[in-house]
Amino acid sequence: MNGEQWAAISARIDAERETARDRAKARGEEYATVLPGISWDVGAPMPHLFSSGHRTFVLFRPHQPTPGWDGTWSRPVDTTDPARVGLSVIEFVLTYSVRFGGPNDEALHGHPLSDRGLEPYRAHEVHNSSWITEAERINSVHSGHLGGWHRRMRHYVLTFHDQTLECLAKDLRLEQLTCAFPEAVGQVAAML
């Protein structure tokens, strides 16, 4: 397949996703939109999750173009390497709940949002989230329950190569680090 053919297929898939998002939005159903400015290494993002209840962080290798890379070779990644590298950390602010595990990129089409805008290797926000609705319904039996969770909480989905991370939180913040991966693990753990 040449570059033009790949671009045409990619454009068609993007158009289909946008149509699916628009259709779900018009029906008041949940759908995912891509968050701009957040990207990671597609092949080996190496996401590491840190959570202590209300504070949650994910450390990962960001997308960094490799000059001369043509897709025919790969470079092994070792998270114990002491070399300084560029890394990214997302903090989920006021986390309510977090899920981390499957599906991976090969089973992402089985995710309930796969036909509603969810894309591989991207960060998303879910609108009209059924998970927020469910969490609010469960919490509604609490004597101090305050409704309106869809106004105050956001549902994020990060689709990495081998894992998917979903989080209900008030907001997120992205930070860049330059250090060895083991050092970054220590820095993030200290923020909990």
PDB file of C-alpha atoms in Angstrom, residues 43-174:
ATOM      1  CA  GLY A  43       4.707   1.078  20.101  1.00  0.00           C
ATOM      2  CA  ALA A  44       5.997   1.309  23.677  1.00  0.00           C
ATOM      3  CA  PRO A  45       4.333   4.051  25.716  1.00  0.00           C
ATOM      4  CA  MET A  46       5.138   2.149  28.945  1.00  0.00           C
ATOM      5  CA  PRO A  47       2.279   3.658  30.995  1.00  0.00           C
ATOM      6  CA  HIS A  48       2.732   3.440  34.772  1.00  0.00           C
ATOM      7  CA  LEU A  49      -0.295   4.210  36.960  1.00  0.00           C
ATOM      8  CA  PHE A  50       0.014   5.793  40.423  1.00  0.00           C
ATOM      9  CA  SER A  51      -3.058   6.367  42.590  1.00  0.00           C
ATOM     10  CA  SER A  52      -3.750   7.140  46.225  1.00  0.00           C
ATOM     11  CA  GLY A  53      -7.492   7.672  46.178  1.00  0.00           C
ATOM     12  CA  HIS A  54      -8.018  11.291  45.168  1.00  0.00           C
ATOM     13  CA  ARG A  55      -4.703  11.781  43.352  1.00  0.00           C
ATOM     14  CA  THR A  56      -3.968   9.758  40.250  1.00  0.00           C
ATOM     15  CA  PHE A  57      -1.059  10.040  37.821  1.00  0.00           C
ATOM     16  CA  VAL A  58      -0.031   8.172  34.697  1.00  0.00           C
ATOM     17  CA  LEU A  59       3.603   8.347  33.569  1.00  0.00           C
ATOM     18  CA  PHE A  60       4.372   7.450  29.945  1.00  0.00           C
ATOM     19  CA  ARG A  61       6.775   7.862  27.050  1.00  0.00           C
ATOM     20  CA  PRO A  62       5.519  10.661  24.778  1.00  0.00           C
ATOM     21  CA  HIS A  63       5.518  10.557  21.001  1.00  0.00           C
ATOM     22  CA  GLN A  64       8.932  11.661  19.774  1.00  0.00           C
ATOM     23  CA  PRO A  65       9.553  11.375  16.026  1.00  0.00           C
ATOM     24  CA  THR A  66      12.682   9.426  15.132  1.00  0.00           C
ATOM     25  CA  PRO A  67      14.504  10.916  12.125  1.00  0.00           C
ATOM     26  CA  GLY A  68      14.962   8.349   9.369  1.00  0.00           C
ATOM     27  CA  TRP A  69      12.498   5.846  10.836  1.00  0.00           C
ATOM     28  CA  ASP A  70      10.681   4.040   8.021  1.00  0.00           C
ATOM     29  CA  GLY A  71       8.720   1.485  10.052  1.00  0.00           C
ATOM     30  CA  THR A  72      10.992  -1.451   9.214  1.00  0.00           C
ATOM     31  CA  TRP A  73      12.863  -1.541  12.541  1.00  0.00           C
ATOM     32  CA  SER A  74      12.182  -1.010  16.207  1.00  0.00           C
ATOM     33  CA  ARG A  75      14.216   0.087  19.177  1.00  0.00           C
ATOM     34  CA  PRO A  76      13.901  -1.856  22.454  1.00  0.00           C
ATOM     35  CA  VAL A  77      12.706   0.156  25.443  1.00  0.00           C
ATOM     36  CA  ASP A  78      13.975  -0.518  28.946  1.00  0.00           C
ATOM     37  CA  THR A  79      12.347   1.355  31.826  1.00  0.00           C
ATOM     38  CA  THR A  80      15.396   0.605  34.015  1.00  0.00           C
ATOM     39  CA  ASP A  81      17.758   2.465  31.638  1.00  0.00           C
ATOM     40  CA  PRO A  82      19.506   5.300  33.549  1.00  0.00           C
ATOM     41  CA  ALA A  83      19.638   7.566  30.458  1.00  0.00           C
ATOM     42  CA  ARG A  84      17.746  10.868  30.636  1.00  0.00           C
ATOM     43  CA  VAL A  85      14.729  10.885  28.318  1.00  0.00           C
ATOM     44  CA  GLY A  86      11.655  12.987  27.700  1.00  0.00           C
ATOM     45  CA  LEU A  87       8.625  11.682  29.612  1.00  0.00           C
ATOM     46  CA  SER A  88       5.073  12.856  30.196  1.00  0.00           C
ATOM     47  CA  VAL A  89       2.883  12.744  33.289  1.00  0.00           C
ATOM     48  CA  ILE A  90      -0.860  13.268  33.386  1.00  0.00           C
ATOM     49  CA  GLU A  91      -2.387  14.140  36.745  1.00  0.00           C
ATOM     50  CA  PHE A  92      -6.082  13.415  37.107  1.00  0.00           C
ATOM     51  CA  VAL A  93      -7.401  16.061  39.499  1.00  0.00           C
ATOM     52  CA  LEU A  94      -9.847  14.929  42.220  1.00  0.00           C
ATOM     53  CA  THR A  95     -10.135  11.366  40.958  1.00  0.00           C
ATOM     54  CA  TYR A  96     -13.358   9.552  41.775  1.00  0.00           C
ATOM     55  CA  SER A  97     -12.582   6.217  40.094  1.00  0.00           C
ATOM     56  CA  VAL A  98      -9.972   4.702  37.796  1.00  0.00           C
ATOM     57  CA  ARG A  99      -9.759   1.538  35.666  1.00  0.00           C
ATOM     58  CA  PHE A 100      -6.567   0.280  34.047  1.00  0.00           C
ATOM     59  CA  GLY A 101      -6.049  -2.847  31.960  1.00  0.00           C
ATOM     60  CA  GLY A 102      -7.765  -4.200  28.855  1.00  0.00           C
ATOM     61  CA  PRO A 103      -8.641  -3.859  26.135  1.00  0.00           C
ATOM     62  CA  ASN A 104      -5.373  -3.498  24.263  1.00  0.00           C
ATOM     63  CA  ASP A 105      -5.152  -2.017  20.758  1.00  0.00           C
ATOM     64  CA  GLU A 106      -6.026  -5.339  19.106  1.00  0.00           C
ATOM     65  CA  ALA A 107      -9.315  -5.640  21.039  1.00  0.00           C
ATOM     66  CA  LEU A 108     -10.228  -1.945  21.191  1.00  0.00           C
ATOM     67  CA  HIS A 109     -13.049  -2.512  18.691  1.00  0.00           C
ATOM     68  CA  GLY A 110     -14.790  -4.450  21.503  1.00  0.00           C
ATOM     69  CA  HIS A 111     -14.939  -1.353  23.748  1.00  0.00           C
ATOM     70  CA  PRO A 112     -18.460   0.142  24.036  1.00  0.00           C
ATOM     71  CA  LEU A 113     -17.176   3.462  22.632  1.00  0.00           C
ATOM     72  CA  SER A 114     -15.345   1.936  19.661  1.00  0.00           C
ATOM     73  CA  ASP A 115     -18.117   2.954  17.269  1.00  0.00           C
ATOM     74  CA  ARG A 116     -18.643   6.309  18.993  1.00  0.00           C
ATOM     75  CA  GLY A 117     -15.374   8.091  18.367  1.00  0.00           C
ATOM     76  CA  LEU A 118     -12.841   6.093  20.403  1.00  0.00           C
ATOM     77  CA  GLU A 119      -9.491   5.950  18.605  1.00  0.00           C
ATOM     78  CA  PRO A 120      -6.391   3.850  19.251  1.00  0.00           C
ATOM     79  CA  TYR A 121      -3.335   5.520  20.812  1.00  0.00           C
ATOM     80  CA  ARG A 122      -5.200   8.696  21.798  1.00  0.00           C
ATOM     81  CA  ALA A 123      -6.471  10.563  24.861  1.00  0.00           C
ATOM     82  CA  HIS A 124     -10.240  11.163  24.929  1.00  0.00           C
ATOM     83  CA  GLU A 125     -13.014  12.770  26.892  1.00  0.00           C
ATOM     84  CA  VAL A 126     -16.333  10.905  26.997  1.00  0.00           C
ATOM     85  CA  HIS A 127     -19.449  13.064  26.781  1.00  0.00           C
ATOM     86  CA  ASN A 128     -22.828  11.916  28.159  1.00  0.00           C
ATOM     87  CA  SER A 129     -20.873   9.248  30.054  1.00  0.00           C
ATOM     88  CA  SER A 130     -22.838   6.217  31.212  1.00  0.00           C
ATOM     89  CA  TRP A 131     -20.068   5.552  33.762  1.00  0.00           C
ATOM     90  CA  ILE A 132     -20.649   8.969  35.390  1.00  0.00           C
ATOM     91  CA  THR A 133     -24.393   8.271  35.384  1.00  0.00           C
ATOM     92  CA  GLU A 134     -23.835   4.879  37.028  1.00  0.00           C
ATOM     93  CA  ALA A 135     -21.391   6.272  39.627  1.00  0.00           C
ATOM     94  CA  GLU A 136     -23.831   9.057  40.541  1.00  0.00           C
ATOM     95  CA  ARG A 137     -26.720   6.581  40.838  1.00  0.00           C
ATOM     96  CA  ILE A 138     -24.660   4.358  43.149  1.00  0.00           C
ATOM     97  CA  ASN A 139     -23.620   7.339  45.287  1.00  0.00           C
ATOM     98  CA  SER A 140     -27.174   8.730  45.469  1.00  0.00           C
ATOM     99  CA  VAL A 141     -27.925   6.565  48.536  1.00  0.00           C
ATOM    100  CA  HIS A 142     -25.303   8.528  50.527  1.00  0.00           C
ATOM    101  CA  SER A 143     -26.903  10.982  52.963  1.00  0.00           C
ATOM    102  CA  GLY A 144     -24.566  13.754  51.776  1.00  0.00           C
ATOM    103  CA  HIS A 145     -24.997  13.043  48.053  1.00  0.00           C
ATOM    104  CA  LEU A 146     -24.905  16.109  45.815  1.00  0.00           C
ATOM    105  CA  GLY A 147     -26.232  15.545  42.294  1.00  0.00           C
ATOM    106  CA  GLY A 148     -25.071  17.116  39.042  1.00  0.00           C
ATOM    107  CA  TRP A 149     -22.060  14.891  38.495  1.00  0.00           C
ATOM    108  CA  HIS A 150     -22.084  15.414  34.708  1.00  0.00           C
ATOM    109  CA  ARG A 151     -21.426  19.132  35.323  1.00  0.00           C
ATOM    110  CA  ARG A 152     -18.597  18.553  37.814  1.00  0.00           C
ATOM    111  CA  MET A 153     -16.891  15.379  36.642  1.00  0.00           C
ATOM    112  CA  ARG A 154     -15.233  14.270  33.428  1.00  0.00           C
ATOM    113  CA  HIS A 155     -14.699  10.783  32.005  1.00  0.00           C
ATOM    114  CA  TYR A 156     -11.299  10.291  30.369  1.00  0.00           C
ATOM    115  CA  VAL A 157     -10.143   7.332  28.248  1.00  0.00           C
ATOM    116  CA  LEU A 158      -6.487   6.845  27.264  1.00  0.00           C
ATOM    117  CA  THR A 159      -5.953   4.063  24.727  1.00  0.00           C
ATOM    118  CA  PHE A 160      -2.364   2.864  24.970  1.00  0.00           C
ATOM    119  CA  HIS A 161      -0.825  -0.016  22.999  1.00  0.00           C
ATOM    120  CA  ASP A 162      -1.328  -2.753  25.589  1.00  0.00           C
ATOM    121  CA  GLN A 163      -3.701  -1.097  28.072  1.00  0.00           C
ATOM    122  CA  THR A 164      -6.659   1.235  28.314  1.00  0.00           C
ATOM    123  CA  LEU A 165      -6.954   3.694  31.190  1.00  0.00           C
ATOM    124  CA  GLU A 166     -10.333   5.172  32.137  1.00  0.00           C
ATOM    125  CA  CYS A 167     -10.728   7.760  34.854  1.00  0.00           C
ATOM    126  CA  LEU A 168     -13.520   9.825  36.377  1.00  0.00           C
ATOM    127  CA  ALA A 169     -12.019  13.085  37.628  1.00  0.00           C
ATOM    128  CA  LYS A 170     -12.634  16.816  37.787  1.00  0.00           C
ATOM    129  CA  ASP A 171      -9.838  17.664  35.340  1.00  0.00           C
ATOM    130  CA  LEU A 172      -6.412  16.639  34.073  1.00  0.00           C
ATOM    131  CA  ARG A 173      -3.024  18.312  33.806  1.00  0.00           C
ATOM    132  CA  LEU A 174      -0.122  17.364  31.547  1.00  0.00           C
TER     133      LEU A 174
END
